[in-house]
CSV table of C-alpha atoms in Angstrom, one decimal:
chain,number,residue,atom,x,y,z
A,1,MET,CA,65.3,99.4,108.6
A,2,ASN,CA,62.3,97.4,110.0
A,3,LEU,CA,60.3,97.1,106.7
A,4,PRO,CA,62.0,94.8,104.2
A,5,PRO,CA,62.4,96.2,100.6
A,6,SER,CA,60.5,93.2,99.3
A,7,GLY,CA,58.2,90.5,100.8
A,8,ARG,CA,59.7,87.5,102.7
A,9,ALA,CA,58.8,83.8,102.4
A,10,THR,CA,56.7,82.3,105.1
A,11,ALA,CA,59.4,79.8,106.1
A,12,ASP,CA,61.8,82.6,106.6
A,13,LEU,CA,59.3,84.5,108.8
A,14,LEU,CA,58.7,81.5,111.0
A,15,ALA,CA,62.4,80.9,111.4
A,16,GLU,CA,62.7,84.6,112.4
A,17,LEU,CA,59.9,84.2,114.9
A,18,ALA,CA,61.7,81.2,116.5
A,19,ARG,CA,64.8,83.3,116.8
A,20,LEU,CA,62.9,86.2,118.4
A,21,LYS,CA,61.3,83.8,120.9
A,22,ARG,CA,64.6,82.2,122.0
A,23,HIS,CA,64.6,84.0,125.4
A,24,ASP,CA,60.8,83.8,126.0
A,25,LEU,CA,59.5,81.8,129.0
A,26,PRO,CA,57.7,78.6,127.9
A,27,VAL,CA,53.9,78.9,127.7
A,28,ARG,CA,53.3,75.2,128.2
A,29,GLY,CA,54.3,72.6,130.7
A,30,GLY,CA,53.7,74.4,134.0
A,31,GLN,CA,57.2,75.7,134.7
A,32,VAL,CA,56.0,79.3,134.4
A,33,THR,CA,53.8,79.9,137.3
A,34,ALA,CA,52.3,83.2,136.2
A,35,TYR,CA,50.9,84.8,133.1
A,36,VAL,CA,50.0,81.6,131.3
A,37,TYR,CA,47.4,79.0,132.0
A,38,ASP,CA,47.7,75.4,130.8
A,39,THR,CA,45.3,72.5,130.8
A,40,GLY,CA,48.1,70.1,129.8
A,41,ARG,CA,45.8,68.9,127.0
A,42,ALA,CA,47.2,69.6,123.5
A,43,GLU,CA,43.8,68.9,121.8
A,44,ILE,CA,42.2,71.7,123.7
A,45,ASN,CA,44.9,74.1,122.6
A,46,ASP,CA,44.5,72.9,119.0
A,47,ALA,CA,40.7,73.4,119.0
A,48,ALA,CA,41.1,77.0,120.4
A,49,ALA,CA,43.8,77.9,117.9
A,50,ARG,CA,41.8,76.6,114.9
A,51,ALA,CA,38.7,78.5,116.0
A,52,TYR,CA,40.8,81.6,116.8
A,53,PHE,CA,42.2,81.5,113.3
A,54,GLU,CA,38.8,80.9,111.7
A,55,MET,CA,37.4,84.1,113.3
A,56,LEU,CA,40.7,86.1,113.1
A,57,GLU,CA,39.5,88.6,110.4
A,58,VAL,CA,35.9,88.9,111.6
A,59,ASN,CA,35.4,92.4,113.0
A,60,CYS,CA,33.4,92.8,116.2
A,61,LEU,CA,32.8,96.5,115.4
A,62,ASP,CA,29.4,95.8,113.7
A,63,PRO,CA,27.4,92.7,115.0
A,64,THR,CA,24.8,93.3,112.2
A,65,ALA,CA,27.5,92.6,109.6
A,66,PHE,CA,28.8,89.5,111.3
A,67,PRO,CA,25.9,87.8,113.2
A,68,SER,CA,28.2,84.9,114.1
A,69,ILE,CA,29.8,87.0,116.8
A,70,VAL,CA,26.4,87.7,118.4
A,71,GLU,CA,25.6,84.0,118.6
A,72,MET,CA,29.0,83.1,119.9
A,73,GLU,CA,29.0,85.9,122.5
A,74,ARG,CA,25.5,84.9,123.7
A,75,GLN,CA,26.7,81.4,124.2
A,76,VAL,CA,29.9,82.4,126.0
A,77,VAL,CA,28.4,85.0,128.2
A,78,GLY,CA,25.4,82.7,128.9
A,79,ALA,CA,27.7,80.0,130.1
A,80,VAL,CA,29.4,82.4,132.5
A,81,ALA,CA,26.1,83.8,133.7
A,82,ASP,CA,24.8,80.2,134.3
A,83,GLU,CA,27.7,79.7,136.7
A,84,LEU,CA,27.9,83.1,138.3
A,85,GLY,CA,24.3,83.9,139.3
A,86,GLY,CA,22.8,85.2,136.1
A,87,GLY,CA,23.0,88.7,134.8
A,88,HIS,CA,23.6,90.5,131.6
A,89,GLY,CA,27.1,90.4,130.1
A,90,ILE,CA,29.7,91.8,127.7
A,91,PHE,CA,32.6,89.8,126.2
A,92,THR,CA,35.8,91.9,126.6
A,93,SER,CA,39.5,91.6,125.8
A,94,GLY,CA,40.5,90.9,129.4
A,95,GLY,CA,40.1,91.7,133.1
A,96,THR,CA,41.3,95.3,132.8
A,97,GLU,CA,38.6,96.1,130.1
A,98,SER,CA,35.9,94.3,132.1
A,99,ILE,CA,36.8,96.4,135.2
A,100,MET,CA,37.0,99.5,133.1
A,101,LEU,CA,33.5,98.9,131.9
A,102,ALA,CA,32.2,98.2,135.4
A,103,VAL,CA,33.7,101.4,136.7
A,104,LYS,CA,32.4,103.4,133.7
A,105,ALA,CA,28.8,102.1,134.1
A,106,ALA,CA,28.9,102.8,137.9
A,107,ARG,CA,30.3,106.3,137.3
A,108,ASP,CA,27.8,107.3,134.6
A,109,LEU,CA,24.8,105.9,136.4
A,110,ALA,CA,25.8,107.6,139.7
A,111,GLY,CA,26.3,111.0,138.1
A,112,ARG,CA,28.6,112.3,140.9
A,113,GLU,CA,30.7,115.4,140.3
A,114,GLN,CA,33.6,114.0,142.3
A,115,PRO,CA,33.2,110.2,142.2
A,116,ASN,CA,35.3,107.9,144.2
A,117,LEU,CA,35.9,104.1,144.2
A,118,VAL,CA,36.4,102.2,147.5
A,119,VAL,CA,38.8,99.2,147.1
A,120,PRO,CA,40.9,97.0,149.3
A,121,VAL,CA,44.7,97.6,149.0
A,122,THR,CA,44.8,94.1,147.5
A,123,ALA,CA,42.5,95.0,144.7
A,124,HIS,CA,44.0,94.6,141.2
A,125,PRO,CA,45.7,97.8,139.8
A,126,ALA,CA,43.2,97.7,137.0
A,127,PHE,CA,40.8,99.6,139.3
A,128,HIS,CA,43.5,102.3,139.7
A,129,LYS,CA,43.9,102.3,135.9
A,130,ALA,CA,40.2,102.6,135.3
A,131,ALA,CA,40.0,105.4,137.9
A,132,HIS,CA,42.9,107.2,136.3
A,133,TYR,CA,41.3,107.1,132.8
A,134,LEU,CA,37.8,107.9,134.0
A,135,GLY,CA,38.5,110.7,136.5
A,136,VAL,CA,37.5,108.7,139.6
A,137,GLU,CA,39.3,109.0,143.0
A,138,VAL,CA,40.5,105.7,144.5
A,139,VAL,CA,39.9,105.3,148.2
A,140,ALA,CA,42.0,102.3,149.4
A,141,VAL,CA,41.3,100.5,152.6
A,142,PRO,CA,43.6,98.1,154.5
A,143,VAL,CA,43.2,94.3,154.8
A,144,ASP,CA,43.6,92.2,157.9
A,145,LEU,CA,47.3,91.3,158.0
A,146,GLU,CA,46.6,87.7,159.2
A,147,THR,CA,43.9,86.8,156.7
A,148,TYR,CA,44.7,89.3,154.0
A,149,ARG,CA,40.9,89.9,153.6
A,150,VAL,CA,39.3,93.3,153.7
A,151,ARG,CA,36.9,94.0,156.6
A,152,ALA,CA,33.4,95.1,155.9
A,153,ALA,CA,33.5,97.6,158.7
A,154,ASP,CA,36.5,99.3,157.0
A,155,VAL,CA,34.7,99.5,153.7
A,156,ALA,CA,31.6,100.9,155.4
A,157,ALA,CA,33.7,103.6,157.1
A,158,ALA,CA,35.2,104.6,153.7
A,159,LEU,CA,31.9,105.0,151.9
A,160,THR,CA,30.8,108.6,151.2
A,161,PRO,CA,27.9,110.1,149.3
A,162,ASP,CA,30.3,110.4,146.3
A,163,THR,CA,31.2,106.7,146.3
A,164,ILE,CA,30.1,105.1,143.0
A,165,LEU,CA,31.3,101.6,143.6
A,166,ALA,CA,32.6,99.3,146.3
A,167,VAL,CA,35.0,96.5,145.3
A,168,VAL,CA,35.8,93.1,146.6
A,169,SER,CA,37.9,90.3,145.2
A,170,ALA,CA,37.2,86.6,144.7
A,171,PRO,CA,40.0,85.9,145.1
A,172,SER,CA,42.4,88.8,145.4
A,173,TYR,CA,45.4,88.0,143.3
A,174,PRO,CA,48.3,88.7,145.8
A,175,GLN,CA,47.4,86.0,148.4
A,176,GLY,CA,44.5,84.1,146.7
A,177,VAL,CA,42.0,84.7,149.4
A,178,ILE,CA,38.3,85.6,149.0
A,179,ASP,CA,37.1,88.8,150.5
A,180,PRO,CA,33.9,88.7,152.6
A,181,VAL,CA,31.6,89.3,149.6
A,182,GLU,CA,28.3,88.9,151.5
A,183,GLU,CA,29.3,91.3,154.3
A,184,VAL,CA,30.8,94.0,152.0
A,185,ALA,CA,27.9,93.8,149.5
A,186,ALA,CA,25.5,94.2,152.5
A,187,VAL,CA,27.1,97.4,153.8
A,188,ALA,CA,27.4,98.8,150.3
A,189,ALA,CA,23.7,98.1,149.6
A,190,ALA,CA,22.8,99.7,152.9
A,191,ALA,CA,24.6,102.9,151.7
A,192,GLY,CA,23.0,102.7,148.3
A,193,VAL,CA,26.4,101.9,146.6
A,194,PRO,CA,26.8,99.3,143.9
A,195,CYS,CA,29.3,96.4,144.6
A,196,HIS,CA,31.6,94.9,142.1
A,197,VAL,CA,33.2,91.5,142.6
A,198,ASP,CA,36.5,91.2,140.8
A,199,ALA,CA,36.5,87.5,140.0
A,200,CYS,CA,38.8,87.8,137.0
A,201,VAL,CA,41.0,85.1,138.4
A,202,GLY,CA,38.4,83.1,140.3
A,203,GLY,CA,35.2,83.4,138.4
A,204,TRP,CA,35.9,80.4,136.2
A,205,LEU,CA,37.8,78.5,138.8
A,206,LEU,CA,35.9,78.7,142.1
A,207,PRO,CA,32.7,76.9,140.8
A,208,TRP,CA,34.9,74.0,139.7
A,209,LEU,CA,36.9,73.9,143.0
A,210,ARG,CA,33.5,73.9,144.8
A,211,ALA,CA,32.4,71.0,142.7
A,212,ALA,CA,35.7,69.2,143.6
A,213,GLY,CA,34.9,69.6,147.3
A,214,ALA,CA,36.5,72.9,148.3
A,215,ASP,CA,34.7,75.1,150.8
A,216,ILE,CA,33.9,78.2,148.6
A,217,PRO,CA,31.8,80.9,150.1
A,218,PRO,CA,29.1,82.7,148.1
A,219,PHE,CA,30.7,85.3,145.9
A,220,ASP,CA,28.7,85.9,142.7
A,221,LEU,CA,25.6,87.8,141.5
A,222,SER,CA,23.4,85.5,143.6
A,223,VAL,CA,24.7,87.4,146.6
A,224,PRO,CA,22.3,90.3,147.6
A,225,GLY,CA,24.0,93.6,146.9
A,226,VAL,CA,26.4,92.4,144.3
A,227,THR,CA,25.7,94.4,141.1
A,228,SER,CA,28.5,93.3,138.8
A,229,ILE,CA,31.2,90.7,138.5
A,230,SER,CA,34.2,90.2,136.2
A,231,CYS,CA,35.5,86.8,135.0
A,232,ASP,CA,38.4,86.1,132.8
A,233,LEU,CA,38.2,83.1,130.5
A,234,HIS,CA,41.8,83.4,129.4
A,235,LYS,CA,42.8,82.4,132.9
A,236,PHE,CA,41.1,79.4,134.4
A,237,GLY,CA,38.8,79.1,131.4
A,238,TYR,CA,42.1,78.2,129.5
A,239,ALA,CA,41.0,80.2,126.5
A,240,PRO,CA,43.6,82.1,124.3
A,241,LYS,CA,44.5,85.6,125.6
A,242,GLY,CA,41.9,88.3,125.0
A,243,ALA,CA,38.9,86.7,126.6
A,244,SER,CA,36.9,88.0,129.6
A,245,VAL,CA,33.3,88.6,130.6
A,246,VAL,CA,31.7,91.3,132.8
A,247,LEU,CA,28.2,90.6,134.1
A,248,PHE,CA,25.7,93.2,135.4
A,249,ALA,CA,22.7,92.3,137.6
A,250,ASP,CA,20.7,95.1,136.0
A,251,PRO,CA,20.5,95.5,132.2
A,252,ALA,CA,20.4,99.2,132.7
A,253,MET,CA,23.8,99.0,134.3
A,254,ARG,CA,25.1,97.0,131.3
A,255,ARG,CA,23.8,99.8,129.0
A,256,GLY,CA,25.8,102.2,131.1
A,257,ALA,CA,28.9,100.4,130.0
A,258,TYR,CA,28.1,101.1,126.3
A,259,PHE,CA,29.3,104.0,124.3
A,260,ALA,CA,27.5,105.6,121.3
A,261,SER,CA,28.3,108.7,119.3
A,262,ALA,CA,26.3,110.3,116.5
A,263,ALA,CA,28.3,113.5,116.4
A,264,TRP,CA,29.9,113.0,113.1
A,265,PRO,CA,28.9,112.3,109.5
A,266,GLY,CA,30.4,108.8,109.2
A,267,TYR,CA,29.2,105.3,110.0
A,268,THR,CA,27.2,104.5,113.1
A,269,ILE,CA,29.3,104.3,116.3
A,270,ILE,CA,28.0,102.0,119.1
A,271,ASN,CA,30.5,100.0,121.1
A,272,ALA,CA,29.9,97.5,123.9
A,273,THR,CA,33.6,97.6,124.8
A,274,VAL,CA,36.4,100.2,125.0
A,275,GLN,CA,37.7,99.0,121.7
A,276,SER,CA,35.9,99.7,118.4
A,277,SER,CA,37.4,97.4,115.7
A,278,ARG,CA,38.6,94.2,117.3
A,279,SER,CA,39.2,90.7,116.0
A,280,ALA,CA,36.7,88.0,116.8
A,281,GLY,CA,39.6,85.6,117.1
A,282,PRO,CA,39.6,85.7,121.0
A,283,LEU,CA,35.8,85.2,121.0
A,284,GLY,CA,36.2,82.2,118.7
A,285,GLY,CA,39.0,80.8,120.8
A,286,ALA,CA,37.0,81.2,124.0
A,287,TRP,CA,33.9,79.7,122.5
A,288,ALA,CA,35.9,76.7,121.2
A,289,THR,CA,37.7,76.1,124.5
A,290,LEU,CA,34.4,76.1,126.5
A,291,GLN,CA,32.8,73.7,124.0
A,292,ALA,CA,35.8,71.4,123.8
A,293,LEU,CA,36.2,71.1,127.6
A,294,GLY,CA,32.5,71.2,128.7
A,295,ARG,CA,31.4,71.0,132.3
A,296,ASP,CA,33.0,67.6,133.0
A,297,GLY,CA,36.3,68.8,131.6
A,298,TYR,CA,36.3,71.9,133.9
A,299,VAL,CA,35.3,69.8,136.9
A,300,GLU,CA,38.2,67.4,136.3
A,301,LEU,CA,40.6,70.3,135.9
A,302,GLY,CA,39.2,71.7,139.1
A,303,ARG,CA,40.0,68.5,141.0
A,304,ALA,CA,43.5,68.4,139.7
A,305,THR,CA,44.1,72.0,140.5
A,306,LEU,CA,42.7,71.6,144.0
A,307,GLU,CA,44.9,68.6,144.7
A,308,ALA,CA,48.0,70.4,143.3
A,309,ALA,CA,47.3,73.5,145.3
A,310,THR,CA,46.8,71.5,148.5
A,311,ARG,CA,50.0,69.6,148.0
A,312,LEU,CA,51.9,72.8,147.1
A,313,ARG,CA,50.8,74.7,150.2
A,314,ALA,CA,51.7,71.8,152.5
A,315,GLY,CA,55.1,71.3,150.7
A,316,ILE,CA,56.1,74.9,151.0
A,317,ALA,CA,55.1,75.1,154.6
A,318,ALA,CA,57.5,72.1,155.2
A,319,ILE,CA,60.5,73.9,153.7
A,320,PRO,CA,62.6,75.6,156.5
A,321,GLY,CA,62.4,79.4,156.3
A,322,LEU,CA,59.3,79.6,154.1
A,323,ARG,CA,55.7,80.3,155.0
A,324,VAL,CA,52.5,80.5,153.0
A,325,LEU,CA,50.6,83.8,153.5
A,326,GLY,CA,47.0,83.4,154.6
A,327,GLU,CA,44.8,80.4,154.0
A,328,PRO,CA,43.9,80.7,150.3
A,329,GLU,CA,40.6,79.1,149.1
A,330,SER,CA,41.7,79.3,145.5
A,331,SER,CA,44.7,77.9,143.7
A,332,LEU,CA,46.8,81.0,144.1
A,333,VAL,CA,49.6,80.5,146.6
A,334,ALA,CA,52.0,83.2,147.9
A,335,PHE,CA,54.9,82.5,150.3
A,336,ALA,CA,57.3,84.7,152.2
A,337,GLY,CA,60.8,84.0,153.6
A,338,ASP,CA,62.1,84.1,157.1
A,339,GLY,CA,65.9,84.4,156.8
A,340,ILE,CA,65.6,83.8,153.0
A,341,ASP,CA,65.5,86.6,150.5
A,342,VAL,CA,62.6,85.7,148.2
A,343,PHE,CA,63.9,87.8,145.4
A,344,VAL,CA,67.2,85.8,145.4
A,345,LEU,CA,65.1,82.6,145.6
A,346,ALA,CA,63.2,83.6,142.5
A,347,ASP,CA,66.4,84.1,140.6
A,348,GLU,CA,67.7,80.7,141.8
A,349,ALA,CA,64.5,79.1,140.7
A,350,ARG,CA,64.7,80.7,137.3
A,351,ALA,CA,68.3,79.5,136.9
A,352,ARG,CA,66.8,76.0,137.4
A,353,GLY,CA,64.2,76.6,134.7
A,354,TRP,CA,61.2,77.7,136.8
A,355,PHE,CA,59.6,81.1,137.0
A,356,LEU,CA,58.1,82.2,140.3
A,357,GLN,CA,56.5,85.6,140.3
A,358,PRO,CA,58.0,88.2,142.8
A,359,GLN,CA,55.6,90.5,144.6
A,360,LEU,CA,56.8,93.6,146.4
A,361,SER,CA,56.0,94.4,150.0
A,362,TYR,CA,53.0,96.8,150.4
A,363,ALA,CA,50.7,98.0,153.1
A,364,GLY,CA,52.2,95.8,155.8
A,365,ILE,CA,52.3,92.7,153.5
A,366,PRO,CA,55.8,91.3,153.2
A,367,ALA,CA,57.7,90.7,149.9
A,368,ASN,CA,56.7,87.3,148.6
A,369,LEU,CA,56.6,84.9,145.7
A,370,HIS,CA,53.4,84.0,143.9
A,371,ILE,CA,52.4,80.8,142.2
A,372,THR,CA,49.4,80.3,140.1
A,373,VAL,CA,48.4,76.6,140.1
A,374,THR,CA,46.7,75.5,136.9
A,375,GLY,CA,45.4,72.2,135.5
A,376,VAL,CA,48.9,71.1,134.4
A,377,THR,CA,50.6,71.8,137.8
A,378,LEU,CA,49.6,68.5,139.4
A,379,ALA,CA,51.9,66.5,137.0
A,380,GLY,CA,54.9,68.6,138.1
A,381,VAL,CA,54.1,69.6,141.7
A,382,ASP,CA,56.8,67.4,143.1
A,383,ALA,CA,59.4,68.8,140.7
A,384,LEU,CA,58.3,72.3,141.6
A,385,LEU,CA,58.6,71.7,145.3
A,386,LYS,CA,62.1,70.2,144.8
A,387,VAL,CA,63.1,73.3,142.9
A,388,ILE,CA,61.7,75.6,145.6
A,389,ALA,CA,63.6,73.7,148.3
A,390,GLU,CA,66.8,73.8,146.3
A,391,ALA,CA,66.4,77.5,145.5
A,392,ALA,CA,65.6,78.3,149.1
A,393,ALA,CA,68.7,76.6,150.3
A,394,ALA,CA,70.8,78.4,147.7
A,395,ALA,CA,69.2,81.7,148.6
A,396,ARG,CA,69.9,81.2,152.2
A,397,GLU,CA,73.6,80.4,151.4
A,398,ARG,CA,73.9,83.5,149.1
A,399,GLY,CA,72.2,85.8,151.7
A,400,PRO,CA,70.0,88.8,151.0
A,401,VAL,CA,70.7,91.2,148.2
A,402,ALA,CA,73.4,93.6,149.2
A,403,LEU,CA,72.6,97.0,147.6
A,404,PRO,CA,75.4,99.5,147.2
A,405,ASP,CA,75.4,102.2,149.9
A,406,GLY,CA,73.2,105.1,149.0
A,407,LEU,CA,71.7,103.4,145.9
A,408,VAL,CA,68.1,103.5,147.1
A,409,GLU,CA,68.4,107.1,148.2
A,410,LEU,CA,70.0,108.0,144.9
A,411,VAL,CA,67.1,106.4,142.9
A,412,ALA,CA,64.5,108.0,145.2
A,413,GLY,CA,66.0,111.4,144.7
A,414,LEU,CA,66.5,111.2,140.9
A,415,ASP,CA,64.7,113.6,138.7
A,416,LEU,CA,63.7,110.9,136.2
A,417,ASP,CA,62.3,113.4,133.8
A,418,ALA,CA,65.8,114.9,133.4
A,419,LEU,CA,67.3,111.5,132.5
A,420,ASP,CA,67.1,110.2,128.9
A,421,ASP,CA,66.5,106.5,128.3
A,422,ALA,CA,70.2,105.9,127.6
A,423,ALA,CA,71.2,107.3,130.9
A,424,PHE,CA,68.6,105.3,132.7
A,425,ALA,CA,69.8,102.1,130.9
A,426,GLU,CA,73.4,102.9,132.1
A,427,LEU,CA,72.1,103.3,135.7
A,428,ALA,CA,70.3,99.9,135.4
A,429,ALA,CA,73.5,98.3,134.0
A,430,SER,CA,75.5,99.7,137.0
A,431,VAL,CA,73.5,97.4,139.3
A,432,GLY,CA,73.8,94.4,136.9
A,433,THR,CA,70.6,94.6,134.9
A,434,ASP,CA,71.1,94.7,131.2
A,435,LEU,CA,68.0,96.1,129.5
A,436,ARG,CA,69.4,96.2,125.9
A,437,PRO,CA,67.5,94.3,123.2
A,438,GLY,CA,68.7,90.7,122.8
A,439,ALA,CA,70.2,90.6,126.3
A,440,GLY,CA,67.9,87.8,127.4
A,441,GLN,CA,66.3,87.4,130.8
A,442,PRO,CA,68.2,89.4,133.5
A,443,GLU,CA,68.5,88.4,137.1
A,444,MET,CA,66.0,90.6,138.9
A,445,ALA,CA,66.9,90.3,142.6
A,446,VAL,CA,68.7,93.6,142.7
A,447,VAL,CA,66.0,95.4,140.8
A,448,ASN,CA,63.3,94.0,143.0
A,449,ALA,CA,65.2,94.8,146.1
A,450,VAL,CA,65.6,98.5,145.0
A,451,LEU,CA,61.9,98.7,144.0
A,452,ASP,CA,60.9,97.1,147.3
A,453,ALA,CA,62.8,99.8,149.3
A,454,LEU,CA,61.0,102.6,147.4
A,455,PRO,CA,57.6,104.1,148.1
A,456,ALA,CA,54.8,103.2,145.6
A,457,SER,CA,55.0,106.5,143.7
A,458,ALA,CA,58.7,106.2,143.1
A,459,ARG,CA,58.3,102.5,142.1
A,460,GLU,CA,55.8,103.6,139.5
A,461,ALA,CA,58.1,106.3,138.1
A,462,VAL,CA,61.0,103.8,137.8
A,463,LEU,CA,58.8,101.2,136.2
A,464,VAL,CA,57.7,103.6,133.5
A,465,ARG,CA,61.3,104.4,132.7
A,466,PHE,CA,62.1,100.7,132.8
A,467,LEU,CA,59.4,100.0,130.2
A,468,SER,CA,60.5,102.9,128.0
A,469,VAL,CA,64.1,101.5,127.9
A,470,VAL,CA,63.0,98.0,127.2
A,471,TYR,CA,61.0,99.0,124.1
A,472,GLY,CA,63.6,101.6,123.1
A,473,ALA,CA,63.3,103.9,120.1
A,474,GLY,CA,60.8,101.7,118.3
């Protein structure tokens, strides 16, 4: 039974939380190079946590009931607009919601019967998710396999009268490179198509890297033809999770992101976001983080991040058998292996206490490992490079993952709908991956190797079942 018969003491609950978190990756210190963003400054985390808690029970559903959220959002959105070329914004729960709203606004304003969305293959899956939810077709175009940037000519060729939005990334997450925003926005504008810049990762990073001396091309709403941009503050803004902003050049387009309904006899429904009731905690945490760091704090973090990323790229390139993909302008670094199985390398690094994020091969881009360099990375960059070198040597000695004969064909041919979760868990266990609750962090090289050998549609089906088993009957 999950609900206790009577209430439990706070100390007991906190002890239980500690037990539940015993297999979690650490969120501070820089040894987890994805998912979490760390300034390395405890006082910033404390300010954000206190403000988050202060606003925890305030409901963003009705800004007339809680005017504090209006003022906070104006300040947060205004700060982002000041750095990203102006515009009219909405505070959202994250990049996916920001992207969802940008696609919704473009779809509703275009009024096409069969709308489509033109994206590079490196665009974040949030665009596919938004298209899935909103009934929009995704038209994916290739990227240059040396630079990993989309080509404006390819975008132009993919545009049709039904295209509601063209997308570029600043930067794209997989290789950390900035698409040619000016060129793509120009061809989109010539075709009468809005252009969205996905700067969820880079929006609150690239201005500070530029201030630190990096050569950052124009990418924001100041670029002619760019009509909207998304920027996550829970990434390089270092705010607690649940904080993003989407900016629109035209206030009419922002209004297109809103939802209102009067077709019921209850309270007034008008939402700026996908969610209705939502805690103002993330807004409070984001506001406090921006205020606690200020411009000077972000510039300083930008300098540290730029130095760490530069040293990391050079250090990886010096390790035999490893190569950095592309020439990233941002602090996202991806590297592939020549004669080294990167999935094995990731497991070896994890055994040494470091998490490197595996990325599967796709559209001609090889399997690789991804590292997000944050403000705390500089202090540990030498230790990280040492671990990568040791893990690479161990992976070379172990050799690539040896999959059982016929396993990939078996998985590809499975009717997953005919398998219950218990049978799927047994299949996973047969290749050494224990998905049972409490089993801890499994080695993932075999799983990643199987996924890497499957087409995207089969990967997706397997991943859905994987998630279903992980969460179980609850």
